[in-house]
PDB file of C-alpha atoms in Angstrom:
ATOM      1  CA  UNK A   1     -51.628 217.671 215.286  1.00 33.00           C
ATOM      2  CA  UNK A   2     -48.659 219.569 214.613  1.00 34.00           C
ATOM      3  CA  UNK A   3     -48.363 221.920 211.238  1.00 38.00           C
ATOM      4  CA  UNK A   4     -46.094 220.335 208.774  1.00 40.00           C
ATOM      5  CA  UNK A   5     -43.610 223.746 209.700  1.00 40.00           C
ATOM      6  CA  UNK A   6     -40.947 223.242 211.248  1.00 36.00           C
ATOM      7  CA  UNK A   7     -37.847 225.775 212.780  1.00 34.00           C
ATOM      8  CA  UNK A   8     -35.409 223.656 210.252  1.00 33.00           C
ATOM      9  CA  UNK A   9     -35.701 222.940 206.829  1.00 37.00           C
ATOM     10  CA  UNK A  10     -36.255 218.888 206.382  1.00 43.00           C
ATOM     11  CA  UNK A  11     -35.509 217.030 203.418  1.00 48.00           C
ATOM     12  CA  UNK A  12     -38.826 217.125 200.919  1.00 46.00           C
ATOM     13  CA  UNK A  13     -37.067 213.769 198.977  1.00 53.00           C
ATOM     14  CA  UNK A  14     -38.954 210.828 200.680  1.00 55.00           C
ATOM     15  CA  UNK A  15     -42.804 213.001 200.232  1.00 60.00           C
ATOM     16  CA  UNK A  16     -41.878 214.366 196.608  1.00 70.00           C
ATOM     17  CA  UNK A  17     -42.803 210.947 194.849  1.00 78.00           C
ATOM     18  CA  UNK A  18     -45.690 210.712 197.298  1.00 87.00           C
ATOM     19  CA  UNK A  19     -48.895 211.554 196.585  1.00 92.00           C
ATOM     20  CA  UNK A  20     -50.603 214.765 198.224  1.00 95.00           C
ATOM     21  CA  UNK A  21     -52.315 214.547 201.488  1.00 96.00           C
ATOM     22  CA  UNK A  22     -52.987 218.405 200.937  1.00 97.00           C
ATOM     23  CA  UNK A  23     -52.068 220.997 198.489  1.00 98.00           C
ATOM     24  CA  UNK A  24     -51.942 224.675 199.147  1.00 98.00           C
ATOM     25  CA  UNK A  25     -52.683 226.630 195.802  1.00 98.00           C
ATOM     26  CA  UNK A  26     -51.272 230.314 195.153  1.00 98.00           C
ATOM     27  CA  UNK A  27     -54.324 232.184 193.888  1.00 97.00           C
ATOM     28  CA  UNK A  28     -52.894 235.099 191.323  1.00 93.00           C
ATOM     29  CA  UNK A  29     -52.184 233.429 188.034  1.00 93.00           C
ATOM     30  CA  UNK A  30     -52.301 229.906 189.410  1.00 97.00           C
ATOM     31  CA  UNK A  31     -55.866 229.712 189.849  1.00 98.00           C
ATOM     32  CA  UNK A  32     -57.780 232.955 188.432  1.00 97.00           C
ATOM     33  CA  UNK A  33     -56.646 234.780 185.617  1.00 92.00           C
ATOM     34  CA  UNK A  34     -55.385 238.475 187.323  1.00 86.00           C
ATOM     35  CA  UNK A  35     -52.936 240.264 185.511  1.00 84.00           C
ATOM     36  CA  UNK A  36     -54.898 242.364 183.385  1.00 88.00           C
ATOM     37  CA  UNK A  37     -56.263 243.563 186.565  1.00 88.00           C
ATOM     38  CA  UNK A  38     -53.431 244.070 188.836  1.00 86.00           C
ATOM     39  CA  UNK A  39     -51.690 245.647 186.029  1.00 89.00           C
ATOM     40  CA  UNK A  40     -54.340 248.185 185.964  1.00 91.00           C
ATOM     41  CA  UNK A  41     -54.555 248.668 189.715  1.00 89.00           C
ATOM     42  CA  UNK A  42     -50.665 249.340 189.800  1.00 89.00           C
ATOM     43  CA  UNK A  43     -50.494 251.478 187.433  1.00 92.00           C
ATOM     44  CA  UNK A  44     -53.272 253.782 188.574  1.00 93.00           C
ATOM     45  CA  UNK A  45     -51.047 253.240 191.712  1.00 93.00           C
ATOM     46  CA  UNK A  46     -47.548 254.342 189.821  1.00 93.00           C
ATOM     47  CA  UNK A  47     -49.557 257.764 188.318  1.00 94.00           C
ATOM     48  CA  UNK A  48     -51.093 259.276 191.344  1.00 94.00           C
ATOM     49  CA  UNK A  49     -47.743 258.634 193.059  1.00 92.00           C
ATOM     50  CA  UNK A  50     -45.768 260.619 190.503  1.00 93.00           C
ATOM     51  CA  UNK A  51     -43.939 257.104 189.567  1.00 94.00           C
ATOM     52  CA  UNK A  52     -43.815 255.871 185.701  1.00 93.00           C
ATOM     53  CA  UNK A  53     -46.156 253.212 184.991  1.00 92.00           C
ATOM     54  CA  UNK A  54     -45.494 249.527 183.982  1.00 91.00           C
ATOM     55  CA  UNK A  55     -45.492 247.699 180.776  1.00 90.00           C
ATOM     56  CA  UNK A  56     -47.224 244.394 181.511  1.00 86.00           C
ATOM     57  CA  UNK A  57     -43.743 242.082 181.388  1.00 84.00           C
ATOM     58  CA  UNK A  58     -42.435 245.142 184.187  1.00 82.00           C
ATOM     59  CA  UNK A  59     -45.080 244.119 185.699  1.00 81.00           C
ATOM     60  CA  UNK A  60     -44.961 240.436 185.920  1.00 76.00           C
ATOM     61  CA  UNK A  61     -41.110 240.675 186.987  1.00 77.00           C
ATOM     62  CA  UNK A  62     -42.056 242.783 189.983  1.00 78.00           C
ATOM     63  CA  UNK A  63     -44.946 241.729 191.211  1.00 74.00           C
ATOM     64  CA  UNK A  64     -44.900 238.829 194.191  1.00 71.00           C
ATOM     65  CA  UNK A  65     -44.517 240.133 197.404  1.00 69.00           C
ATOM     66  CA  UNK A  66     -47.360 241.272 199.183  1.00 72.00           C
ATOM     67  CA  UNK A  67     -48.240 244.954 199.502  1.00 78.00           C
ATOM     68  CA  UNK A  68     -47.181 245.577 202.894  1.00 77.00           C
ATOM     69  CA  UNK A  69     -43.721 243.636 201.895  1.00 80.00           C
ATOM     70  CA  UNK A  70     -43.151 245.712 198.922  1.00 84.00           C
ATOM     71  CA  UNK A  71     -44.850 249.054 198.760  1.00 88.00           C
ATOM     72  CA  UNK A  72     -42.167 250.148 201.178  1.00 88.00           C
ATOM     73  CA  UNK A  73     -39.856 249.455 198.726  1.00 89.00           C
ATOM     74  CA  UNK A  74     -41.330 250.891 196.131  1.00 88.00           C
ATOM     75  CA  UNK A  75     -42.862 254.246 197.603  1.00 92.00           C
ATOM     76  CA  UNK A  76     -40.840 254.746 201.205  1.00 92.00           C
ATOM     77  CA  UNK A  77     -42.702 257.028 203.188  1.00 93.00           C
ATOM     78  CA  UNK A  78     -45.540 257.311 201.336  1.00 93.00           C
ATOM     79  CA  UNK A  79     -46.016 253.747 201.040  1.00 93.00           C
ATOM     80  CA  UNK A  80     -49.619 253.740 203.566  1.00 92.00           C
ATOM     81  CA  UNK A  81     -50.780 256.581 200.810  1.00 93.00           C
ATOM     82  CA  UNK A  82     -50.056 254.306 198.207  1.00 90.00           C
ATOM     83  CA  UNK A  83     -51.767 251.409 199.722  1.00 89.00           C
ATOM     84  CA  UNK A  84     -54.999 253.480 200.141  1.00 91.00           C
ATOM     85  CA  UNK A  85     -54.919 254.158 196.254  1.00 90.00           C
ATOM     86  CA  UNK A  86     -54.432 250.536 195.107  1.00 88.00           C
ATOM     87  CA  UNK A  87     -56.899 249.004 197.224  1.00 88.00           C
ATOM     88  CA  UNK A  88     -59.504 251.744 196.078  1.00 92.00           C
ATOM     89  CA  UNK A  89     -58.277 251.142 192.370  1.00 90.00           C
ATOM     90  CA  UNK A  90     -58.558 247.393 192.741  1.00 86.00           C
ATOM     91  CA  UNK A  91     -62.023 247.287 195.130  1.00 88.00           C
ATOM     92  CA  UNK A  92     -63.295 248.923 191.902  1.00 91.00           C
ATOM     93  CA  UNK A  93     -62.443 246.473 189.123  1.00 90.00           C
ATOM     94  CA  UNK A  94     -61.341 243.271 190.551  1.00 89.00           C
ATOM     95  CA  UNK A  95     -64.491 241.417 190.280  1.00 92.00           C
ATOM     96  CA  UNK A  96     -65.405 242.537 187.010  1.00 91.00           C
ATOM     97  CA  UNK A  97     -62.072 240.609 185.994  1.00 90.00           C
ATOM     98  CA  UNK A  98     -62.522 237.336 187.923  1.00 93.00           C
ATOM     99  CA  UNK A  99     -61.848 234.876 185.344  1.00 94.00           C
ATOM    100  CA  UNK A 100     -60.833 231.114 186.207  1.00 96.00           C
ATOM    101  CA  UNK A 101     -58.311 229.880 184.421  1.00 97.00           C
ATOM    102  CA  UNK A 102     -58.511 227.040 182.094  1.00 96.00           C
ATOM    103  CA  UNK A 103     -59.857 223.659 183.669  1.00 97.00           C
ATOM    104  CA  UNK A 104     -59.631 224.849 187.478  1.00 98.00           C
ATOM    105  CA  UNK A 105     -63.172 224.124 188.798  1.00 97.00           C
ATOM    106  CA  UNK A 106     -62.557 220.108 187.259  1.00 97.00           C
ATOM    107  CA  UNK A 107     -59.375 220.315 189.019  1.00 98.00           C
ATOM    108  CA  UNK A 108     -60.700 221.415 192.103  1.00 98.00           C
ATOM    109  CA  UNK A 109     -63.687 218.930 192.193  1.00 97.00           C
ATOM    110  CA  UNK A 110     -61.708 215.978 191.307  1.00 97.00           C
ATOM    111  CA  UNK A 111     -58.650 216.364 193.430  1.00 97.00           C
ATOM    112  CA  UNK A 112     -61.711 217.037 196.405  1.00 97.00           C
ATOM    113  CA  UNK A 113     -63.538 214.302 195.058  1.00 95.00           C
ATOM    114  CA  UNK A 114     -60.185 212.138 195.540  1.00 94.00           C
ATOM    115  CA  UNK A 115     -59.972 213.218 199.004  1.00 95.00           C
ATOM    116  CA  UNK A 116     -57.304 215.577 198.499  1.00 97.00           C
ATOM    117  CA  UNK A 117     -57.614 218.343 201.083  1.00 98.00           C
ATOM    118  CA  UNK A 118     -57.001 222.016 199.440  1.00 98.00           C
ATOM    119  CA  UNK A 119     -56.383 225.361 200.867  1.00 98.00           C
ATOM    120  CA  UNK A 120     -54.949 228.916 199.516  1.00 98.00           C
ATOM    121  CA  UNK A 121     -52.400 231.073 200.317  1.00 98.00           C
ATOM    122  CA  UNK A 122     -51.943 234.125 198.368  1.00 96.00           C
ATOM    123  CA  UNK A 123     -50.251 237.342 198.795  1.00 93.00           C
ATOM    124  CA  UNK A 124     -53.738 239.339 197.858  1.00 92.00           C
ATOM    125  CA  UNK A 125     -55.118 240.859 200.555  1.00 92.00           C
ATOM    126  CA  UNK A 126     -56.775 238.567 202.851  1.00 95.00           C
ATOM    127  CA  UNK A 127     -60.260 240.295 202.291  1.00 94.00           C
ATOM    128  CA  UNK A 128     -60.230 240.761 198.338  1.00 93.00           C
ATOM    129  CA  UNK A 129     -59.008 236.714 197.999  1.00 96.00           C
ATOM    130  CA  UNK A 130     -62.353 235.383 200.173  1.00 97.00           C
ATOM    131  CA  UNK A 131     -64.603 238.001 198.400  1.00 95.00           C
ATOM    132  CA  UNK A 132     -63.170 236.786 194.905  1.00 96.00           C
ATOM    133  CA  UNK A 133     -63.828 233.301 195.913  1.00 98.00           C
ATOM    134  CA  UNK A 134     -66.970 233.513 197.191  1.00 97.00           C
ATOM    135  CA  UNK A 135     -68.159 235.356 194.242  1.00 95.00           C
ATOM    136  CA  UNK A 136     -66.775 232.445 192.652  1.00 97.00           C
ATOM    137  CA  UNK A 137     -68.568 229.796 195.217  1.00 97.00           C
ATOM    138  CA  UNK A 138     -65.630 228.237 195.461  1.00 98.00           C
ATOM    139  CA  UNK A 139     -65.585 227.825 199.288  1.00 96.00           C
ATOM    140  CA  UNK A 140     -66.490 224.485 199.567  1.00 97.00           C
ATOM    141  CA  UNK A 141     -63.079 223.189 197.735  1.00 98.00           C
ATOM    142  CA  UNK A 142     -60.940 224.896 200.657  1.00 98.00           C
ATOM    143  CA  UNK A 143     -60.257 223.996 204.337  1.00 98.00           C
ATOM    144  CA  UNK A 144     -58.676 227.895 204.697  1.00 98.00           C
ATOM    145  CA  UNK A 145     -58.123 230.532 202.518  1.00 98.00           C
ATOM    146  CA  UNK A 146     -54.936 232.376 204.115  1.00 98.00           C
ATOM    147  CA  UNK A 147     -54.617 236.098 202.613  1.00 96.00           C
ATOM    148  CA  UNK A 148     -51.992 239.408 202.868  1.00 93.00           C
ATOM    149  CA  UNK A 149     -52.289 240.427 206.529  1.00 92.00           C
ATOM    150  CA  UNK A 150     -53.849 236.992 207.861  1.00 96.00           C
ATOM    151  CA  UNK A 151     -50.520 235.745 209.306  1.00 96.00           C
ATOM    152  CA  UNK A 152     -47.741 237.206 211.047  1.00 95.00           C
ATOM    153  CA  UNK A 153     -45.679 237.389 207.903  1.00 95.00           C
ATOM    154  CA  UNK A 154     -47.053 236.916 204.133  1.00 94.00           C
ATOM    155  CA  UNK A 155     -45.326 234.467 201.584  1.00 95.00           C
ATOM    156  CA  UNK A 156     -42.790 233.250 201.528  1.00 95.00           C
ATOM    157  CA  UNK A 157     -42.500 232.865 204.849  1.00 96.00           C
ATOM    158  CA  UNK A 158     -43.694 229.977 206.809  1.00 96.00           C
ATOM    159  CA  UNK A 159     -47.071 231.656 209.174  1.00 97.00           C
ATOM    160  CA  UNK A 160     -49.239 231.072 206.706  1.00 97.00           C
ATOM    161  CA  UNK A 161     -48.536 227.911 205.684  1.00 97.00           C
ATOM    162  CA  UNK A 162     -48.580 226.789 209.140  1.00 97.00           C
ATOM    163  CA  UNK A 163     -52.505 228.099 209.224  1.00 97.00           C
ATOM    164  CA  UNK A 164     -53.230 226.607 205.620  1.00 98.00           C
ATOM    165  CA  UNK A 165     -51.660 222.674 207.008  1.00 97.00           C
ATOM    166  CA  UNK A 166     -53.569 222.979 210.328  1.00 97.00           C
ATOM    167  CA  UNK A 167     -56.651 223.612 208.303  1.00 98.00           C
ATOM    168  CA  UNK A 168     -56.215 220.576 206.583  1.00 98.00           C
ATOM    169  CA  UNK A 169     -54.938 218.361 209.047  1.00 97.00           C
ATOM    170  CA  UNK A 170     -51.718 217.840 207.648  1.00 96.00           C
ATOM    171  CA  UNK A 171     -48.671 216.833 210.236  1.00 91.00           C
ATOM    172  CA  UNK A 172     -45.123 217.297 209.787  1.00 87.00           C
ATOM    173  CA  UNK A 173     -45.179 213.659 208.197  1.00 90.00           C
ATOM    174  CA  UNK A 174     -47.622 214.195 205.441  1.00 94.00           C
ATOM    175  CA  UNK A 175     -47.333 215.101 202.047  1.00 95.00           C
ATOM    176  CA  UNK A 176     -48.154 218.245 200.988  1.00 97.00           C
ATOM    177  CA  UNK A 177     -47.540 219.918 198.028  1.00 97.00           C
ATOM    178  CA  UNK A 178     -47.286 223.823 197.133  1.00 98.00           C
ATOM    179  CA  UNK A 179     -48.563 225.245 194.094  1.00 98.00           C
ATOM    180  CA  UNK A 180     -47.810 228.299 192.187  1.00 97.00           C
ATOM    181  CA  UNK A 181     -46.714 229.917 189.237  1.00 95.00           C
ATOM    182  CA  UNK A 182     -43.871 232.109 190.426  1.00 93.00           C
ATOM    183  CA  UNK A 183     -40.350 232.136 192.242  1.00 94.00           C
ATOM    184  CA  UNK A 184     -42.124 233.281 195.214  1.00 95.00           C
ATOM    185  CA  UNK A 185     -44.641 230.243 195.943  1.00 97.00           C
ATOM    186  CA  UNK A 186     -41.210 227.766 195.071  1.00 97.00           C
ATOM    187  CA  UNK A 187     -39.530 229.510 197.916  1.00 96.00           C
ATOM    188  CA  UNK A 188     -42.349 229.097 200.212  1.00 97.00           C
ATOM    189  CA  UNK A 189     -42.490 225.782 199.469  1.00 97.00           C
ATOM    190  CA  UNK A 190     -38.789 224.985 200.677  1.00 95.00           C
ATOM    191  CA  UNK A 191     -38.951 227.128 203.419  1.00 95.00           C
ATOM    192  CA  UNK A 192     -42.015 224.783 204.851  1.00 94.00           C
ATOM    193  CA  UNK A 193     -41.304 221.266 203.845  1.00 92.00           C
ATOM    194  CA  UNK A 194     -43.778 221.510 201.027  1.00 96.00           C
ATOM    195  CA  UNK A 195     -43.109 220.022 197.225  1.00 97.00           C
ATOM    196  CA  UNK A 196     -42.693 222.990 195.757  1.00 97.00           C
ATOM    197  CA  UNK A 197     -45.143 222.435 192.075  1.00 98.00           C
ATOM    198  CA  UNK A 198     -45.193 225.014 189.129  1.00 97.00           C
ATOM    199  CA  UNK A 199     -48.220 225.391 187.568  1.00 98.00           C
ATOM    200  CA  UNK A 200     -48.048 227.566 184.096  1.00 96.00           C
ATOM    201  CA  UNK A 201     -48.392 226.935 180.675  1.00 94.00           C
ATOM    202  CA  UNK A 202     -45.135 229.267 180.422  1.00 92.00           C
ATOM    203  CA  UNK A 203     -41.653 227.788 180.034  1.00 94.00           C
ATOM    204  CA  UNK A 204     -39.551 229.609 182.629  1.00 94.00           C
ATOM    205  CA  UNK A 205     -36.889 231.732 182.219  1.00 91.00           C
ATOM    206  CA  UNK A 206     -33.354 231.539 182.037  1.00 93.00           C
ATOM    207  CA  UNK A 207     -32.181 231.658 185.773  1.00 94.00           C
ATOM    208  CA  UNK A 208     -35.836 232.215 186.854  1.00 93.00           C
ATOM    209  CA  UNK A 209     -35.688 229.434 189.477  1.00 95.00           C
ATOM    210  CA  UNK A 210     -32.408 228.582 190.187  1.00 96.00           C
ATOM    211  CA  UNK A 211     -32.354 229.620 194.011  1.00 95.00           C
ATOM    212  CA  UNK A 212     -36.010 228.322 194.239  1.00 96.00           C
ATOM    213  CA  UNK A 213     -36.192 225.194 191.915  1.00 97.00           C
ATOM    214  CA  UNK A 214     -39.678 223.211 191.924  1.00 97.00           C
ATOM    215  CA  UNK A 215     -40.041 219.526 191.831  1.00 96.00           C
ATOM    216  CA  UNK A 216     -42.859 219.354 188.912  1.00 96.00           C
ATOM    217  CA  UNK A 217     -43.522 221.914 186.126  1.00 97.00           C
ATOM    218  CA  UNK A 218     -46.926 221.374 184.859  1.00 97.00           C
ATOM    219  CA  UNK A 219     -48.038 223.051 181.984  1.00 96.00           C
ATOM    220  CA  UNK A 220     -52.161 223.020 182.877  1.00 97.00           C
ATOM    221  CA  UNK A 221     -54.783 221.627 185.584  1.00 98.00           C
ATOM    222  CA  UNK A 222     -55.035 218.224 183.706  1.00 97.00           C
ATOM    223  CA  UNK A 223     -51.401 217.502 184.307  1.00 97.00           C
ATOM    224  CA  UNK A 224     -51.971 217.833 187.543  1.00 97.00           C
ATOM    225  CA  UNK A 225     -54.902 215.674 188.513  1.00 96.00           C
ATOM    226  CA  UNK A 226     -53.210 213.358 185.993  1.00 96.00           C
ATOM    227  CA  UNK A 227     -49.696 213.122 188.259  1.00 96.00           C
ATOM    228  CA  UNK A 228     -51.696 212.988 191.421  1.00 95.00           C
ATOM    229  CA  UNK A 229     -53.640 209.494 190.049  1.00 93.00           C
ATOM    230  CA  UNK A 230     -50.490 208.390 189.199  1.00 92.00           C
ATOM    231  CA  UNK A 231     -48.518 209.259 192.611  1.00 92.00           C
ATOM    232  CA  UNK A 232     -51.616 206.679 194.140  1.00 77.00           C
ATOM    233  CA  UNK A 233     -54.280 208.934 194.988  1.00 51.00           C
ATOM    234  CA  UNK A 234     -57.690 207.098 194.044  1.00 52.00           C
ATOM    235  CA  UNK A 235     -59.483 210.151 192.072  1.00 55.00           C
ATOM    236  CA  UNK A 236     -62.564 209.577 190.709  1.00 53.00           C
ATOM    237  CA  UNK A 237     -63.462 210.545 187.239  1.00 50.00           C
ATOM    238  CA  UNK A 238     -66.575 212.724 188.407  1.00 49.00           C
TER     239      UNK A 238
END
């Protein structure tokens, strides 16, 4: 079965009011609670380089690419030395602040329990994202967790998309919805044929998604299973 990529952009209107034959979850922020701990990873990053560090909103604005997408950016040349000091900073930490977010694991059983097929793809390093969710024991609620470094290219772009729909068997015809809590996962979204789906409690920003603009805003995981019943997906109340 072909993945639901395709080399041009189709028109998402006639799936968007369908429900979900899969939906493809950003992890950071969408699913588990990581700010606090990528803020202190960067900025352990930002000292040892000789950069200033990062008030948390600095923070929020700049992080969504993946590392090997923006360290470049950020540290040119030294950019490899860089990565070797976040990784080491966030190996340390990162599971001691693995926190769910509010009504996820309900979320995740009953949109499973509905027959809803779910994957992840996340711009955390492939390795950190399965060791957070098996510490987690989430496994069982994803047909492919699809990291930083797994594909080709990293979100936004469309490789790993293509390995999260194949996962779940989803063809170029089938619904499948993206979501995220950033401008990032909105883009990725259009640029594979997904329903692009923000999922935050905040209100965005002026201008925040006006080259990316998502089809849903909804403020928590109940609002989501809730939508999905009501698109026609029989969810049971387990």
């Amino acid at each position: 079965m072909p993945p639901i990529v395709s080399t041009a952009r189709q028109d998402v209107a006639q799936t968007e009011m369908a429900a979900p034959k899969g939906i493809i979850f950003d992890w950071d922020n969408t699913l588990v609670d990581s700010w606090v701990c990528i803020h202190e990873a960067i900025n352990r990053t930002l000292a040892h380089m000789g950069h200033p560090v990062w008030n948390m909103a600095d923070m929020k604005d700049r992080v969504a690419l993946s590392l090997r997408d923006s360290f470049p950016r950020l540290f040119g040349d030294r950019w490899e030395e860089a990565r070797e000091v976040f990784y080491a900073a966030f190996a340390a930490i990162h599971l001691d602040y693995l926190k769910p977010l509010p009504g996820v694991i309900d979320m995740l059983k009953t949109l499973v329990a509905g027959g809803v097929r779910l994957s992840v793809v996340s711009n955390k390093n492939g390795s950190f994202l399965r060791e957070e969710v098996a510490c987690l024991n989430w496994g069982g609620f994803f047909d492919r967790l699809v990291g930083a470094t797994d594909a080709a290219e990293d979100k936004p772009a469309a490789a790993p998309v293509t390995l999260a729909c194949a996962a779940m068997g989803c063809g170029e015809d089938d619904p499948v919805w993206f979501v995220g809590d950033a401008a990032v996962d909105m883009e990725c979204a259009l640029n594979t044929c997904c329903v692009p789906v923000l999922l935050r409690a905040d209100q965005p920003r002026p201008g925040e998604f006006d080259r990316y603009p998502f089809r849903w805003h909804l403020k928590n995981c109940v609002s989501l299973t809730d939508l999905v019943r009501e698109l026609g997906v029989p969810i049971s109340a387990n």
